[in-house]
PDB file of C-alpha atoms in Angstrom:
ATOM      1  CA  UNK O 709     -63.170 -14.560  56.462  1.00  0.00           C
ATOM      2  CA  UNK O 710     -63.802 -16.770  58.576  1.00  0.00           C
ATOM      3  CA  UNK O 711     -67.453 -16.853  60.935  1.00  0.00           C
ATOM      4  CA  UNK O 712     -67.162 -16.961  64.497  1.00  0.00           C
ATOM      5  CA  UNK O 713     -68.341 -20.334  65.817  1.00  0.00           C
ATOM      6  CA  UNK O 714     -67.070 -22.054  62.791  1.00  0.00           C
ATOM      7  CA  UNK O 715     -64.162 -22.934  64.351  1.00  0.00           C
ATOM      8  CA  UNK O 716     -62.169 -22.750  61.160  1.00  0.00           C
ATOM      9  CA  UNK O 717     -59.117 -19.739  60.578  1.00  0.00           C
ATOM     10  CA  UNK O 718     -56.936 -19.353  57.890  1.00  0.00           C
ATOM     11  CA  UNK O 719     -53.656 -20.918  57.549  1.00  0.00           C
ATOM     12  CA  UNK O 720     -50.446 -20.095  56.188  1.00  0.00           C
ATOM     13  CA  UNK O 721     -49.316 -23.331  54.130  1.00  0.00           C
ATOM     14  CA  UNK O 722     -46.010 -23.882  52.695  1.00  0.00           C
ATOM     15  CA  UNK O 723     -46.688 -25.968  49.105  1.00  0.00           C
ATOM     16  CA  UNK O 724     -43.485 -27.356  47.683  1.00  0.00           C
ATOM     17  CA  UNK O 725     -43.571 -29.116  44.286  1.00  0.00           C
ATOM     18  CA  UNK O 726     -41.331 -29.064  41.274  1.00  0.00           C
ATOM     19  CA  UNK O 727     -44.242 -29.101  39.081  1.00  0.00           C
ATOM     20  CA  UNK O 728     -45.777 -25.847  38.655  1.00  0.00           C
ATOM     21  CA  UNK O 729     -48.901 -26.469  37.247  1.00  0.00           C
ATOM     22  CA  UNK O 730     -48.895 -28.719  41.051  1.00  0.00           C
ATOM     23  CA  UNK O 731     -48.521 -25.468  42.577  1.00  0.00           C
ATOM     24  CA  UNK O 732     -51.077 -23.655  40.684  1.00  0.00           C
ATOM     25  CA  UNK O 733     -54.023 -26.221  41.397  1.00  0.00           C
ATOM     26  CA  UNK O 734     -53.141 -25.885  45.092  1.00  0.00           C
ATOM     27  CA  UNK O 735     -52.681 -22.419  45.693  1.00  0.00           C
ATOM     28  CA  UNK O 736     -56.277 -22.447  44.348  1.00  0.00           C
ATOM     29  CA  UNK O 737     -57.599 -25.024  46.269  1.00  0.00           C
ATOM     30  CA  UNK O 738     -56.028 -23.389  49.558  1.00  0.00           C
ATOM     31  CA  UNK O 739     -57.315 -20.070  48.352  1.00  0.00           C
ATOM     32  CA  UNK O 740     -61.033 -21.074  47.811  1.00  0.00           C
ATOM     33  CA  UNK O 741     -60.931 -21.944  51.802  1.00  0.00           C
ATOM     34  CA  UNK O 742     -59.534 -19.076  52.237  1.00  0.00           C
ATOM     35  CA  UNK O 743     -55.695 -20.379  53.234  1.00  0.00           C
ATOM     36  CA  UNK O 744     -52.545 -18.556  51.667  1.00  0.00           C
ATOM     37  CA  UNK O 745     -50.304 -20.281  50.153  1.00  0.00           C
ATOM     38  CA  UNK O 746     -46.618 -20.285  49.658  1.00  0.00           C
ATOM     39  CA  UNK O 747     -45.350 -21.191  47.285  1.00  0.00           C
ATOM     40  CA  UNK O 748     -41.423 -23.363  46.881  1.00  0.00           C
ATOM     41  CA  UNK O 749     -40.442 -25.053  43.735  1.00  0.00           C
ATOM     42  CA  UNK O 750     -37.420 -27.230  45.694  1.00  0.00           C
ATOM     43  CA  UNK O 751     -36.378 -28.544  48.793  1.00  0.00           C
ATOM     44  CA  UNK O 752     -33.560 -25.977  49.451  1.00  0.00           C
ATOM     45  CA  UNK O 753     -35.936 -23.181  49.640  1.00  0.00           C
ATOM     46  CA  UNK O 754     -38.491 -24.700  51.545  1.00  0.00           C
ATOM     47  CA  UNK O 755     -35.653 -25.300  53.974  1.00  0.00           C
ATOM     48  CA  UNK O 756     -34.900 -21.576  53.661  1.00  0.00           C
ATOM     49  CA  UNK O 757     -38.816 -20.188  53.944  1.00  0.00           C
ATOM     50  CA  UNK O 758     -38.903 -22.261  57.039  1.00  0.00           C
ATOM     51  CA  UNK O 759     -35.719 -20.752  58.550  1.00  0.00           C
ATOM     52  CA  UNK O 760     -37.014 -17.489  58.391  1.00  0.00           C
ATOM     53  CA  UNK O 761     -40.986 -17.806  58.201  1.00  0.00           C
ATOM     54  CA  UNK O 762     -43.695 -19.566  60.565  1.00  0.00           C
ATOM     55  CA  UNK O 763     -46.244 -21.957  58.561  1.00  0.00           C
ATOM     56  CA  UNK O 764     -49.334 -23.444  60.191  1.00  0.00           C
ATOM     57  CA  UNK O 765     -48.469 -26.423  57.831  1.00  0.00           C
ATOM     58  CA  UNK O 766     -46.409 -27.425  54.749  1.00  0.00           C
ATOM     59  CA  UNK O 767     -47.381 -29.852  51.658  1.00  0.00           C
ATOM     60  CA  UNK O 768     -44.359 -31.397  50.587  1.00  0.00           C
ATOM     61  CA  UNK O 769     -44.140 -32.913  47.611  1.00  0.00           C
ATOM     62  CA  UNK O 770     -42.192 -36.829  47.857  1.00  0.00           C
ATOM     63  CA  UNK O 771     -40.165 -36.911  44.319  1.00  0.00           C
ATOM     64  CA  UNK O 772     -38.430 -34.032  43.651  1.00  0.00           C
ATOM     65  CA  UNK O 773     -35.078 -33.314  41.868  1.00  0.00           C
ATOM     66  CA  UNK O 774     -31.643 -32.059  43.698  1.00  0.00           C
ATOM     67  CA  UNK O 775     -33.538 -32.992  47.411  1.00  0.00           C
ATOM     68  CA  UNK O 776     -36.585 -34.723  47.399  1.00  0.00           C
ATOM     69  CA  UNK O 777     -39.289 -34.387  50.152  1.00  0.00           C
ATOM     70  CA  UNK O 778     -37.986 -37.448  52.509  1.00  0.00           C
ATOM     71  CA  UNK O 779     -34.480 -35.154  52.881  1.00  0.00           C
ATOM     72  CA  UNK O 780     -36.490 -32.447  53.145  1.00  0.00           C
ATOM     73  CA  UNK O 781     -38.267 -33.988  56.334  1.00  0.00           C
ATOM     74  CA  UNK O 782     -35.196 -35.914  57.798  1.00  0.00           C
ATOM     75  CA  UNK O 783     -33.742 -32.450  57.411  1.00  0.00           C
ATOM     76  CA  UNK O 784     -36.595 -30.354  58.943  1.00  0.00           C
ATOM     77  CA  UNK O 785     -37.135 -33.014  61.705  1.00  0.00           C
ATOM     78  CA  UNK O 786     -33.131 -32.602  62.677  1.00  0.00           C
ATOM     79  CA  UNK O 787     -33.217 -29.472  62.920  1.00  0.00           C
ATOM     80  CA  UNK O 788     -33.029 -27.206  66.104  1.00  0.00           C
ATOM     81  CA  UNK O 789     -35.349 -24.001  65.185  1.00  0.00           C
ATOM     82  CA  UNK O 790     -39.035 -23.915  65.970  1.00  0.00           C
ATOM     83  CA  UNK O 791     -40.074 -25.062  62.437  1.00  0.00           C
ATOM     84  CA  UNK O 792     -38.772 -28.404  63.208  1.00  0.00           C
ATOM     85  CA  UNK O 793     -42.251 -28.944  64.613  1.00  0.00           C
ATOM     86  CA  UNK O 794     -44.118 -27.896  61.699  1.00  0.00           C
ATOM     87  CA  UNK O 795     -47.322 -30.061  60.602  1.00  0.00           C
ATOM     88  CA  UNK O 796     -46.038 -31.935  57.134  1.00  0.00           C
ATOM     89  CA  UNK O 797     -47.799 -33.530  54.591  1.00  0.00           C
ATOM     90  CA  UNK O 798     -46.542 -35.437  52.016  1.00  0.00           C
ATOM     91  CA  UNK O 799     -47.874 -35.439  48.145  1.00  0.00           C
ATOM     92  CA  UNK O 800     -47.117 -38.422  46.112  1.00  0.00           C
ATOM     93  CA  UNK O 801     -48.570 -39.995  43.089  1.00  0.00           C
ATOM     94  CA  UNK O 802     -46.807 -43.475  44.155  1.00  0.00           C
ATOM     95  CA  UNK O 803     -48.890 -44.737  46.786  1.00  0.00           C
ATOM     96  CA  UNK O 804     -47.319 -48.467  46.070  1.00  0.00           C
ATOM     97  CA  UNK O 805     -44.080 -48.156  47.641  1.00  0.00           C
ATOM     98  CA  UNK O 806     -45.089 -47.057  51.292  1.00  0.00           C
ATOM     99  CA  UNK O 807     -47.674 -47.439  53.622  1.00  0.00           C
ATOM    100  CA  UNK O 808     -49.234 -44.769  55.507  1.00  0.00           C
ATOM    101  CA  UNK O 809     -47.363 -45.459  58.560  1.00  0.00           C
ATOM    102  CA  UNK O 810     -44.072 -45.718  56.853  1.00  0.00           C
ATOM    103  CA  UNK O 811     -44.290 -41.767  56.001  1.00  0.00           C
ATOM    104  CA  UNK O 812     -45.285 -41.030  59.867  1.00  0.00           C
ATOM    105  CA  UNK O 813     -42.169 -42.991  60.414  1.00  0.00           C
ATOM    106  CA  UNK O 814     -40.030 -41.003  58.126  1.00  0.00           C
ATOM    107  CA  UNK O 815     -41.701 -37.847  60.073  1.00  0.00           C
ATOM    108  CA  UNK O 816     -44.349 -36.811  57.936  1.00  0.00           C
ATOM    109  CA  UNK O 817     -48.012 -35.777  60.210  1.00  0.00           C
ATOM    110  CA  UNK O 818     -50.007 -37.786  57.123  1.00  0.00           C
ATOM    111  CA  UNK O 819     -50.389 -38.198  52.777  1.00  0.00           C
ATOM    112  CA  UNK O 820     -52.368 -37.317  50.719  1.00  0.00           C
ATOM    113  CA  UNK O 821     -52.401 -39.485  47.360  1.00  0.00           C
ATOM    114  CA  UNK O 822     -51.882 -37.262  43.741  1.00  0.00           C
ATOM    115  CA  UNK O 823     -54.134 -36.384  41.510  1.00  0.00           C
ATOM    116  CA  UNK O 824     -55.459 -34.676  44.907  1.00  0.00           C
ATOM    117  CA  UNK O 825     -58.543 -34.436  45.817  1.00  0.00           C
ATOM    118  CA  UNK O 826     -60.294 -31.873  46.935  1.00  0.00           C
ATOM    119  CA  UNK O 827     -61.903 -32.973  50.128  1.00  0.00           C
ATOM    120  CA  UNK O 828     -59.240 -35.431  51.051  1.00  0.00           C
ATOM    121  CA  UNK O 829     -56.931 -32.726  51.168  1.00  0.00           C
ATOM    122  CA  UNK O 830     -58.855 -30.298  53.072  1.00  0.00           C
ATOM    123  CA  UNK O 831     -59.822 -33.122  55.599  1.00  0.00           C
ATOM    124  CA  UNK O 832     -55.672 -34.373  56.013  1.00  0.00           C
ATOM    125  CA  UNK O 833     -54.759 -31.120  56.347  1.00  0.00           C
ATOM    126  CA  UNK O 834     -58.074 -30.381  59.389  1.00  0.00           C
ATOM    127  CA  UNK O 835     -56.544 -33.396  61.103  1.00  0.00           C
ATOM    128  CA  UNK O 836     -53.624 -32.051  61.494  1.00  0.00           C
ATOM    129  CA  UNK O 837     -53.692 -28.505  61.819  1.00  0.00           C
ATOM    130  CA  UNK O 838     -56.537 -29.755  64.252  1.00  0.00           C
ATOM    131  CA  UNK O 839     -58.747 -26.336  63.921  1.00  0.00           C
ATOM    132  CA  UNK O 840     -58.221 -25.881  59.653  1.00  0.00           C
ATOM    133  CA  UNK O 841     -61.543 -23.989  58.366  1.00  0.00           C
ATOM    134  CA  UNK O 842     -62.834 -26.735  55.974  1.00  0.00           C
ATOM    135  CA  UNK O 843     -65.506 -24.372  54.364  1.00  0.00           C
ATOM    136  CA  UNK O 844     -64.551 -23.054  50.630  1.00  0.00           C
ATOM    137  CA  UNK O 845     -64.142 -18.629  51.418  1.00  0.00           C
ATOM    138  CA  UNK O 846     -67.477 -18.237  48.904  1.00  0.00           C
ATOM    139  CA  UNK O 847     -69.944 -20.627  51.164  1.00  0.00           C
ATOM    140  CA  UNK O 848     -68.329 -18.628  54.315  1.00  0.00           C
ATOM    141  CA  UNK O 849     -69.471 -15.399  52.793  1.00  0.00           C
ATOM    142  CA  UNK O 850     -73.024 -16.534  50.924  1.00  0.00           C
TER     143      UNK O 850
END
């Protein structure tokens, strides 16, 4: 939980990935701050979580089979629903062929390179969530 006058809350993050092992190191990261994650191994049902389900922000993973995470975006970004404005960031261990701006183009909020990193993760997501609790759950509670 979360102190008051931290200024930090939990989050409800959509992480989508093909890789599960991706997933696994993620939801773990999220959960040590004290974030759930959710969990979608493809583009289709991140599409259909979002339909259906409010996220304070989604990790999308760039290269993925069937629709990878720029459809995903163009898709999400097109749409009419409230989840159209939902905070993205994309994963991607290519950082050669685009800049940081070029994924803001595309409609991504930021990027964070892969193998993530624990702290440059947790400080994307805080800049664009804006209020993301940046404290691991077990220093909260100590």
């Amino acid at each position: 939980m979360s102190h008051p006058g931290d200024g930090g809350r939990s989050l409800k993050v959509l992480h989508v990935d093909d890789d599960p092992m991706n997933l696994r190191v993620v939801q773990e990261i999220l959960g040590a701050f004290g974030h759930q994650a959710v969990m979608a191994c493809s583009g289709k049902d991140a599409l259909e979580r979002l339909a259906v389900e409010a996220f304070d922000i989604m990790l999308l993973d760039i290269h993925m089979p069937g629709m990878t995470g720029i459809e995903v975006i163009e898709q999400l970004r097109a749409s009419s629903g409230p989840e159209r404005t939902t905070p993205v960031i994309a994963l991607t261990a290519d950082v050669y062929s685009r800049r940081p701006a070029e994924y803001v183009a595309l409609g991504f909020n930021d990027f964070v390179s892969k193998p993530i990193l624990v702290s440059g993760l947790m400080a994307t997501i805080k800049r664009c969530v804006g209020h993301a609790a940046t404290t691991p759950q077990a220093l909260k509670t100590a």
